[in-house]
PDB file of C-alpha atoms in Angstrom:
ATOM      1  CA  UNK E  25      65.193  41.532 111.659  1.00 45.00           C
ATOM      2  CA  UNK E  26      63.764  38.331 110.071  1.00 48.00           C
ATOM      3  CA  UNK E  27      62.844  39.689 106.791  1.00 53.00           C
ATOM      4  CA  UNK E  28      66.001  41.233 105.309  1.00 52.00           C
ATOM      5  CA  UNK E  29      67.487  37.438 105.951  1.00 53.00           C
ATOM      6  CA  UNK E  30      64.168  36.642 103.489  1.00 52.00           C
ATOM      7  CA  UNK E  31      64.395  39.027 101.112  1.00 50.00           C
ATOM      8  CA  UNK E  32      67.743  38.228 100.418  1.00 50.00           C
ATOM      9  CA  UNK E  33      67.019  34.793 100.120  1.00 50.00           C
ATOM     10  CA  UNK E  34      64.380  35.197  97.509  1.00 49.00           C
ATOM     11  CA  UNK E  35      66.833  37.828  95.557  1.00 49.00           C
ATOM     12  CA  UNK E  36      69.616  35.143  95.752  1.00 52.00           C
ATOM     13  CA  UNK E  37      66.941  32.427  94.528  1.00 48.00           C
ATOM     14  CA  UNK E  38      65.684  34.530  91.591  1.00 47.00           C
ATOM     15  CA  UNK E  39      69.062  35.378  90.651  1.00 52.00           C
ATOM     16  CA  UNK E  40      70.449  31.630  90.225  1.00 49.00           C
ATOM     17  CA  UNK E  41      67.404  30.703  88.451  1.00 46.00           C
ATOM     18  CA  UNK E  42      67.476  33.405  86.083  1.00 46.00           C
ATOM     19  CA  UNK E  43      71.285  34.081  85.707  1.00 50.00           C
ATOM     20  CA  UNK E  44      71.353  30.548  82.792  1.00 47.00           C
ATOM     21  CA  UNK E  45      68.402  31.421  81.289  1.00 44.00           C
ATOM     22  CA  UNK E  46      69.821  35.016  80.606  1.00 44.00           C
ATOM     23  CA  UNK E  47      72.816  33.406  79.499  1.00 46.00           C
ATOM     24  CA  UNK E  48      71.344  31.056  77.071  1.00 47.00           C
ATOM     25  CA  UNK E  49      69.219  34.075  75.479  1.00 47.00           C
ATOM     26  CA  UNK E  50      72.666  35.757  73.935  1.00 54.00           C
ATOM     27  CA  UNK E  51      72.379  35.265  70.241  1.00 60.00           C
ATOM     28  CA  UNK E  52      75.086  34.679  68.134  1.00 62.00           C
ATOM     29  CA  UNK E  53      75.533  37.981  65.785  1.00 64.00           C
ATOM     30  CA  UNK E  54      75.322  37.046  62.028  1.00 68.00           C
ATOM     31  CA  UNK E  55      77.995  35.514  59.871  1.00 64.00           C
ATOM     32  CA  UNK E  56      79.317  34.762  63.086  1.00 69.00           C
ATOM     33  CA  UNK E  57      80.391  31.509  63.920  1.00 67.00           C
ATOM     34  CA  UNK E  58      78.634  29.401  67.262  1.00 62.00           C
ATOM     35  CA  UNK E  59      80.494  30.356  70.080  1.00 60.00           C
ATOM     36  CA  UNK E  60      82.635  27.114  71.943  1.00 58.00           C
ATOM     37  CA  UNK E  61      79.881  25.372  74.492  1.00 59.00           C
ATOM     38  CA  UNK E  62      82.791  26.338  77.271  1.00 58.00           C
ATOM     39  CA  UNK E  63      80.440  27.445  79.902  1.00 66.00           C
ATOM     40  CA  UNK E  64      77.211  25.217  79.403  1.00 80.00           C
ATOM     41  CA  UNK E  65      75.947  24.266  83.317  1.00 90.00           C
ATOM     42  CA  UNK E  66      77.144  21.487  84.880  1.00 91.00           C
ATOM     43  CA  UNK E  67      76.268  19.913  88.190  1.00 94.00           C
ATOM     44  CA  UNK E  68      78.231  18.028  90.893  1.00 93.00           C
ATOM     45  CA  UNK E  69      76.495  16.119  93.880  1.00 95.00           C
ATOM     46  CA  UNK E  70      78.187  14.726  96.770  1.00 96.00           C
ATOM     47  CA  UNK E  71      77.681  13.525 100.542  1.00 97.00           C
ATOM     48  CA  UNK E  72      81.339  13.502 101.950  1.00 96.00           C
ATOM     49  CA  UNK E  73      79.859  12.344 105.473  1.00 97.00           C
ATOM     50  CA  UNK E  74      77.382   9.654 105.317  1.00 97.00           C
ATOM     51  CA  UNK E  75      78.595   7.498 108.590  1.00 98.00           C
ATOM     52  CA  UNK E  76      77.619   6.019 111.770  1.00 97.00           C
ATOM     53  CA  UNK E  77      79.525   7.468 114.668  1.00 96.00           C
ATOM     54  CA  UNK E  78      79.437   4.565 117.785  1.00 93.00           C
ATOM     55  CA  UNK E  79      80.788   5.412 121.443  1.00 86.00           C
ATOM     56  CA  UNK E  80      80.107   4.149 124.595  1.00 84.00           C
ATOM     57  CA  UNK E  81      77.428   1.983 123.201  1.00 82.00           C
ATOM     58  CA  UNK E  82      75.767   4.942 122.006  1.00 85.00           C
ATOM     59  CA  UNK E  83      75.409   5.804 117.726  1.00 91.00           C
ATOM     60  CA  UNK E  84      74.426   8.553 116.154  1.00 94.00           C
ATOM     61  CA  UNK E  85      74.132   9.432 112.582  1.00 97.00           C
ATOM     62  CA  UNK E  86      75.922  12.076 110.554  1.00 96.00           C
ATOM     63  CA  UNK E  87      75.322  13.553 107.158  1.00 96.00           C
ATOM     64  CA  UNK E  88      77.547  16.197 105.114  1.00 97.00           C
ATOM     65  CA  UNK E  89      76.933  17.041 101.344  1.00 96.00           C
ATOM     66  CA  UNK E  90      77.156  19.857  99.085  1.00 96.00           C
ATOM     67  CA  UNK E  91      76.623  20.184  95.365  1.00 96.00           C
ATOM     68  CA  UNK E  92      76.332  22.932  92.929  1.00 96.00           C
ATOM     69  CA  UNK E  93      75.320  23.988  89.671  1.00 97.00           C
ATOM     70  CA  UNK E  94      76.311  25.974  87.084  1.00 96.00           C
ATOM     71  CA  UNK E  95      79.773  26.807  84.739  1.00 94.00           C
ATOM     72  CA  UNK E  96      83.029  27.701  85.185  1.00 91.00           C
ATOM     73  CA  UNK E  97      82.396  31.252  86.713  1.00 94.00           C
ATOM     74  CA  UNK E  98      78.930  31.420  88.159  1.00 96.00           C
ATOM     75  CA  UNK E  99      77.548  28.260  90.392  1.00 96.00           C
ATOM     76  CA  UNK E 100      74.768  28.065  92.566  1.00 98.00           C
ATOM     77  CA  UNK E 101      76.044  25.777  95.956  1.00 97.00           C
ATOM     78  CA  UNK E 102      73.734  24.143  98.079  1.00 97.00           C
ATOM     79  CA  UNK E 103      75.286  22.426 101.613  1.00 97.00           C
ATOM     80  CA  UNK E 104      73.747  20.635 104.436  1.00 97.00           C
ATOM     81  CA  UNK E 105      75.130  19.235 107.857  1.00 96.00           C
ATOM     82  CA  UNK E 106      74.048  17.416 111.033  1.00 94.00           C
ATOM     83  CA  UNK E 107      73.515  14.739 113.168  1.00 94.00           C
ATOM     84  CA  UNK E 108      70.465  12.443 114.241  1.00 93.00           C
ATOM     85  CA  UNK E 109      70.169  10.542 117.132  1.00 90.00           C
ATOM     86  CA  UNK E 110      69.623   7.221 116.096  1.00 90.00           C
ATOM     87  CA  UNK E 111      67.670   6.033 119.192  1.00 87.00           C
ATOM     88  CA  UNK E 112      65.074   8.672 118.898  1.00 87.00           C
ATOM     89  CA  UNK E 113      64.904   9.398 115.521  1.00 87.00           C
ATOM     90  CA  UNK E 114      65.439  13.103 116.169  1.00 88.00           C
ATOM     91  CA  UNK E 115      67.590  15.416 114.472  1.00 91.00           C
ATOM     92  CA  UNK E 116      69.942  17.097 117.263  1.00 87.00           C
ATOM     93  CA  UNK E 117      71.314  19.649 114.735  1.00 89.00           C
ATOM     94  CA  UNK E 118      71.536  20.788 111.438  1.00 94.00           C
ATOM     95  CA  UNK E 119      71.861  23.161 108.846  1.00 95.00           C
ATOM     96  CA  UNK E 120      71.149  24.234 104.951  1.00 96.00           C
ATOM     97  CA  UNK E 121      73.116  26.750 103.213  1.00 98.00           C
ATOM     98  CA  UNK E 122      72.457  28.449  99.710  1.00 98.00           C
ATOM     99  CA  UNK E 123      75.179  30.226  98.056  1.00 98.00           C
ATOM    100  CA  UNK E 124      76.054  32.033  94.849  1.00 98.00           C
ATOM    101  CA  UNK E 125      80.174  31.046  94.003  1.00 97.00           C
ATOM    102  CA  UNK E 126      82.113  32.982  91.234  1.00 97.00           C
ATOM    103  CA  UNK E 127      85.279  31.969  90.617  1.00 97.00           C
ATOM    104  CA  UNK E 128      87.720  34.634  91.405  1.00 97.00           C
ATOM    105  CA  UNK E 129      90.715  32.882  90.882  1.00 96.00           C
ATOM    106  CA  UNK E 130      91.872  29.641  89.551  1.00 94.00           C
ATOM    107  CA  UNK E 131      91.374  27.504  92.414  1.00 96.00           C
ATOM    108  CA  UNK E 132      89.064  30.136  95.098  1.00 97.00           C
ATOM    109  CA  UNK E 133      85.632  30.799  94.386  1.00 98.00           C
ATOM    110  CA  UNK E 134      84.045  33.877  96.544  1.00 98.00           C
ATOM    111  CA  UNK E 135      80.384  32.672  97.869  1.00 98.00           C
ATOM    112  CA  UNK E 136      77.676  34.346  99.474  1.00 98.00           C
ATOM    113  CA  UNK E 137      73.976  33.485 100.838  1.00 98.00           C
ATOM    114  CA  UNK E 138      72.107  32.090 103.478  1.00 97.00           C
ATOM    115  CA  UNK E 139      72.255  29.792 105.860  1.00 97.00           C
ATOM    116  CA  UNK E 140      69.327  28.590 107.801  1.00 95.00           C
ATOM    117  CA  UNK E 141      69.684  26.284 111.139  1.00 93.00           C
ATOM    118  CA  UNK E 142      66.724  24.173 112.057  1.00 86.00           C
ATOM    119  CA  UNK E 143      68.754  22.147 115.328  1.00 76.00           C
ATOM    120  CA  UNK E 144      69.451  22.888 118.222  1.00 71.00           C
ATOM    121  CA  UNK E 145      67.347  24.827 120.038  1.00 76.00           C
ATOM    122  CA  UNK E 146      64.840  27.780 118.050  1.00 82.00           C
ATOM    123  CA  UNK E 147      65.892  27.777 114.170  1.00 86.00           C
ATOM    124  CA  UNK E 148      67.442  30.809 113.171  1.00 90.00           C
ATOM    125  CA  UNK E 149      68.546  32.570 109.091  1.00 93.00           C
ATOM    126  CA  UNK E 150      71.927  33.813 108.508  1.00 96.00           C
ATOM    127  CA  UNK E 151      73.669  36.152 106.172  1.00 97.00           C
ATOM    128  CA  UNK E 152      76.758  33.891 104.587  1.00 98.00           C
ATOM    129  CA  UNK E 153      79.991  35.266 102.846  1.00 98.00           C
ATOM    130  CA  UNK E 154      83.345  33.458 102.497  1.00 98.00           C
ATOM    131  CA  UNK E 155      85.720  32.105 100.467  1.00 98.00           C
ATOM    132  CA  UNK E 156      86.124  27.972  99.385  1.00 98.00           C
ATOM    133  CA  UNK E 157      89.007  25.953  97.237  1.00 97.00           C
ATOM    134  CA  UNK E 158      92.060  24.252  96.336  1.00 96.00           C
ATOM    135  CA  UNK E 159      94.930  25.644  98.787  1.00 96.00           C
ATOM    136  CA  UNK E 160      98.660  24.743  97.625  1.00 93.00           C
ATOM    137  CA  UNK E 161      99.898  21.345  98.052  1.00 92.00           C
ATOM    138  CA  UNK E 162      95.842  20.152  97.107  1.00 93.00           C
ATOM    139  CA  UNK E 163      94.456  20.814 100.475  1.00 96.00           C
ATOM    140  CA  UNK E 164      90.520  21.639  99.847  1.00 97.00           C
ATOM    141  CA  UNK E 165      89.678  24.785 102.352  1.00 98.00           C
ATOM    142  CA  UNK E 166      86.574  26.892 103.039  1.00 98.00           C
ATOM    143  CA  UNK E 167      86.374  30.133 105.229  1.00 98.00           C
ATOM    144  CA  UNK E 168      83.093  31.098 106.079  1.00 98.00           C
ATOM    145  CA  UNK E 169      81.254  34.471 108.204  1.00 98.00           C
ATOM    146  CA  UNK E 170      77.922  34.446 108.889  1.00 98.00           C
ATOM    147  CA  UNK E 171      75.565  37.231 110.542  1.00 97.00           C
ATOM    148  CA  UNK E 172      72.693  36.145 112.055  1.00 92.00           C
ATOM    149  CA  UNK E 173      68.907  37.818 111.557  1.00 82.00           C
ATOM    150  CA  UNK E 174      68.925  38.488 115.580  1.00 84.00           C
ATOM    151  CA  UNK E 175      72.484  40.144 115.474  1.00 87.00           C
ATOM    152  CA  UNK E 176      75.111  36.933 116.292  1.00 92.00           C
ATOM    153  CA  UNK E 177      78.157  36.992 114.441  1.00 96.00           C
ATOM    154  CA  UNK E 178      79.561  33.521 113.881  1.00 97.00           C
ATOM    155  CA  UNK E 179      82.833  32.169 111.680  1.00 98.00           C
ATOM    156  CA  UNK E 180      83.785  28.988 110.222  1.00 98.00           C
ATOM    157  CA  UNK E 181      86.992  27.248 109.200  1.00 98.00           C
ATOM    158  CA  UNK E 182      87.056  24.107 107.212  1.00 98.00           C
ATOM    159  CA  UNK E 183      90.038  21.937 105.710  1.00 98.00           C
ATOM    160  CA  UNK E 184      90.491  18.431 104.204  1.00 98.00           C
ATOM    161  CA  UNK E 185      93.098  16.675 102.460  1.00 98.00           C
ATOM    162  CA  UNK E 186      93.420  13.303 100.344  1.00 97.00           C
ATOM    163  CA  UNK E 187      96.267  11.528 100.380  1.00 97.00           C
ATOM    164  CA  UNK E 188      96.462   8.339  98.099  1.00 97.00           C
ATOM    165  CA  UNK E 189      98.079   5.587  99.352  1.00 98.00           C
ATOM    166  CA  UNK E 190      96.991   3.734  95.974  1.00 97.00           C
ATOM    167  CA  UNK E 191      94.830   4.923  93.040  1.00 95.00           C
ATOM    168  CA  UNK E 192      91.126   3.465  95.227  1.00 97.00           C
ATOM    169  CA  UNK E 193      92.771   3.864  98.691  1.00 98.00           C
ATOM    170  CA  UNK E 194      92.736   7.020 100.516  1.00 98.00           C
ATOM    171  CA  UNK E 195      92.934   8.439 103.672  1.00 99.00           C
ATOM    172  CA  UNK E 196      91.503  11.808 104.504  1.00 98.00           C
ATOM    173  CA  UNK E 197      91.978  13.986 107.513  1.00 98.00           C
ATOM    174  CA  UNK E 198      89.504  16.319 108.066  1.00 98.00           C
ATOM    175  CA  UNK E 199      88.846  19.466 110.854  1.00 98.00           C
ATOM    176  CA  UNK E 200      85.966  21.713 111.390  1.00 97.00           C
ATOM    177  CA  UNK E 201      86.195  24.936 113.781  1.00 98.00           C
ATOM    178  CA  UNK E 202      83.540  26.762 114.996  1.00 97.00           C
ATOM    179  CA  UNK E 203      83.340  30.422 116.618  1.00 98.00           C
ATOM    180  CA  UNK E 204      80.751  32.663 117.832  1.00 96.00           C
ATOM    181  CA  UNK E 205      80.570  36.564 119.046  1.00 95.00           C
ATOM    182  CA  UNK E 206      78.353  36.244 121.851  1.00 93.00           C
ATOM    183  CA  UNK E 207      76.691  33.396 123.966  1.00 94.00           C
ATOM    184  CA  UNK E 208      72.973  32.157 122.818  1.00 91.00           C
ATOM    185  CA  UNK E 209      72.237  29.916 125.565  1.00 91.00           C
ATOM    186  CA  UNK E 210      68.367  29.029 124.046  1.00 88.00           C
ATOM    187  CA  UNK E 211      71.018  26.935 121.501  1.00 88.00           C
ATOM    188  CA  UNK E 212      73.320  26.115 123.886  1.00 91.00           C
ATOM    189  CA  UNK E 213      75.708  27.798 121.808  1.00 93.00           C
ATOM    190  CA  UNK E 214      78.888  29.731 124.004  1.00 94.00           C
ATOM    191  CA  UNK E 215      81.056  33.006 122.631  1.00 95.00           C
ATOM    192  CA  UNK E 216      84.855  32.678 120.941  1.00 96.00           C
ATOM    193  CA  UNK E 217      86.075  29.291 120.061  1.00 97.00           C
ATOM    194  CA  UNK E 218      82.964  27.311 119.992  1.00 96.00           C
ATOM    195  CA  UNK E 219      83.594  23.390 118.772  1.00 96.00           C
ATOM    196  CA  UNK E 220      85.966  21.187 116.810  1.00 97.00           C
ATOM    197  CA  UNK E 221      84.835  18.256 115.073  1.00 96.00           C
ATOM    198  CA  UNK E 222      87.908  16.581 112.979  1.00 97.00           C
ATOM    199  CA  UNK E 223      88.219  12.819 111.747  1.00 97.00           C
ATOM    200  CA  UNK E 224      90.393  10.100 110.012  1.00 98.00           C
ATOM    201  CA  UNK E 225      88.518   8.349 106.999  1.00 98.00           C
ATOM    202  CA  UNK E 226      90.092   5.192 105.301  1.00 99.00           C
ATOM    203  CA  UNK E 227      88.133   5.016 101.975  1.00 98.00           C
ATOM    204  CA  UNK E 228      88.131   2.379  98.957  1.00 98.00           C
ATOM    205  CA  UNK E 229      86.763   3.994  95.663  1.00 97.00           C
ATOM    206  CA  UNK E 230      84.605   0.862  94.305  1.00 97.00           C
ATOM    207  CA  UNK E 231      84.472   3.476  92.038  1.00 95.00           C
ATOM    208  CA  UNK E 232      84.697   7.208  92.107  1.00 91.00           C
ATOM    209  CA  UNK E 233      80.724   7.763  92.819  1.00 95.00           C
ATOM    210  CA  UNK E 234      81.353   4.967  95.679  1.00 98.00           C
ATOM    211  CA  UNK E 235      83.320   4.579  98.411  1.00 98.00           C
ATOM    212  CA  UNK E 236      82.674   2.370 101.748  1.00 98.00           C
ATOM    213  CA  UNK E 237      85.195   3.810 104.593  1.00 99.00           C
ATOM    214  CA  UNK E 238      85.896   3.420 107.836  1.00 98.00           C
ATOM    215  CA  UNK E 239      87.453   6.019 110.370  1.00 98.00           C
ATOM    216  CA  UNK E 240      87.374   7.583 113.429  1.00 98.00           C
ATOM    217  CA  UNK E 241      86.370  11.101 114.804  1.00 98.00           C
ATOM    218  CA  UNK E 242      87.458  13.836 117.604  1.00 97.00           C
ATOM    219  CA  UNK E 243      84.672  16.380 118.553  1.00 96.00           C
ATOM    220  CA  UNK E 244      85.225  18.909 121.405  1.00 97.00           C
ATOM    221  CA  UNK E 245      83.444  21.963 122.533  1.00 96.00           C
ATOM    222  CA  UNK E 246      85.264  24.909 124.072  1.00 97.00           C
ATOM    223  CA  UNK E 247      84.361  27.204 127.003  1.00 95.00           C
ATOM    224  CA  UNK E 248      80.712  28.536 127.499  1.00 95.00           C
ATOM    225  CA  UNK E 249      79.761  25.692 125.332  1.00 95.00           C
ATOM    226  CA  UNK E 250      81.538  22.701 127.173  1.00 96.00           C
ATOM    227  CA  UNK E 251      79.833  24.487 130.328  1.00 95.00           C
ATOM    228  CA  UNK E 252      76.339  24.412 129.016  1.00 94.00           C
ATOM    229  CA  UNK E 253      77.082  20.518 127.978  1.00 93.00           C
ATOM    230  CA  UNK E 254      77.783  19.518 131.194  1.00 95.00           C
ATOM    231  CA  UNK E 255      74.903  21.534 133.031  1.00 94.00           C
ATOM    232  CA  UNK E 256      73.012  19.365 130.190  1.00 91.00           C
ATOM    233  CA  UNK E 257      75.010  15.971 131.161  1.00 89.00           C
ATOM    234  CA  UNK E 258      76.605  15.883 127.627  1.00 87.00           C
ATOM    235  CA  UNK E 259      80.110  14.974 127.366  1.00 89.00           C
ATOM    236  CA  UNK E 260      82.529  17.839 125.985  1.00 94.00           C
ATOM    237  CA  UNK E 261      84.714  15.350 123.843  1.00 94.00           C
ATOM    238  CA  UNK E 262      84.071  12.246 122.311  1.00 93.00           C
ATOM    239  CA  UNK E 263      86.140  10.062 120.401  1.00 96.00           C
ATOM    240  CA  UNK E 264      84.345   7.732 118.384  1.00 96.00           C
ATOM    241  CA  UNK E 265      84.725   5.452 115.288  1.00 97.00           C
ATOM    242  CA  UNK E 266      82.549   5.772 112.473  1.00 98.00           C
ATOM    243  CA  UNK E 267      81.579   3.923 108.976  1.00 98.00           C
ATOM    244  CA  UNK E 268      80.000   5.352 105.952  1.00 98.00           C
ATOM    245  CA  UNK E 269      80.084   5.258 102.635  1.00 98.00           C
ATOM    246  CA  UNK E 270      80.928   8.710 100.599  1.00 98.00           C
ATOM    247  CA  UNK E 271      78.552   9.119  97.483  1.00 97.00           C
ATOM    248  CA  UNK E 272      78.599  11.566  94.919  1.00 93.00           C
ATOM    249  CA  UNK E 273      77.274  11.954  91.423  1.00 87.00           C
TER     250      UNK E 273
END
């Protein structure tokens, strides 16, 4: 089952890399004039969640970016997610998607790739198709499904929102929900509503590439999961309060 997930992954690959180039290669006809630049690639880098979380006396360390490349229609995305343990160096879980995005509206863009986890538990490729963008009244929102290369079926909400309280302060509420088909307890990893992880961020723009914040986060994990966390002496919620500074470029 692994090597449709690869083969798809090496079509998707060849297809971002070759999609400008073909592009790029359209001549102008003659006696025509040079078409307007209007779609010339662009790129946009970012790590939304660059913090220390602290509880209990504990810390741990948790990243979130995403960037993409590409014009106004066609972009090639590229997101990563996780956490380290900062008192044994180790990464307890994370993630790496690759997408191809076309816009299909004005403010949604329809993606599809792979995802690959490498934390917790044995690594494992997914099929990824979903929906991401600018809902009314500026919240940002993503909708994700994923099919995994041993069968699991898993889903993924995501919203944010900035609200400016001046033009370099802003606060930012955040959620992330989690659900899965069926239980895979090798990744500790239970069926239906799996985890939330949601957070409060206070940021100061230095500048727009730079912001220090400070904050503080809820995570929780539902059902078969908050089981297998407690047979594994893990809490099931945590509240904790976190500082980072959100980069992008």
């Amino acid at each position: 089952m692994r090597r449709p997930i690869q083969w798809y992954a090496a079509a998707l690959a060849l297809g971002l890399l070759l999609g400008p180039v073909a592009y790029a290669q359209q001549p102008t006809k003659p006696g025509w004039p040079q078409p307007v630049q209007n779609n010339l690639p662009y790129s946009y880098w970012a790590l939304n969640q660059n913090e220390l979380r602290t509880w209990d006396g504990n810390s741990t360390y948790r990243w979130e970016g995403e960037g993409w490349y590409g014009g106004n229609i066609n972009r090639a995305w590229f997101k990563t997610e996780g956490n380290l343990d900062t008192t044994t160096g180790k990464v307890d879980e994370g993630e790496l998607q690759a997408l191809y995005s076309r816009a299909i509206t004005r403010y949604f863009d329809l993606q599809t790739g792979v995802r690959y986890d490498f934390k917790p538990g044995p690594s494992r490729g997914w099929g990824a198709f979903g929906v991401q963008g600018l809902a009314p009244y500026f919240f940002e929102v993503a909708a994700t499904g994923f099919v995994s290369n041993d069968g699991y079926f898993a889903a993924r909400l995501e919203g944010s929102y900035d609200l400016l309280i001046t033009q370099r302060l802003i606060l930012q509420p955040q959620a992330e929900l989690n659900f899965y088909t069926k239980s895979d307890p090798r990744r500790r990893i239970g069926s239906g509503l799996e985890s939330l992880d949601s957070g409060l961020r206070l940021r100061y723009e230095i500048r727009r590439q730079f912001a220090p914040y400070i904050g503080v986060t809820y995570e929780k994990k539902y059902g078969r999961s908050a089981d297998y966390a407690r047979q594994d002496g893990a809490s099931v919620e945590d509240l904790r309060f976190v500082t980072g500074i959100r980069l992008w470029f």
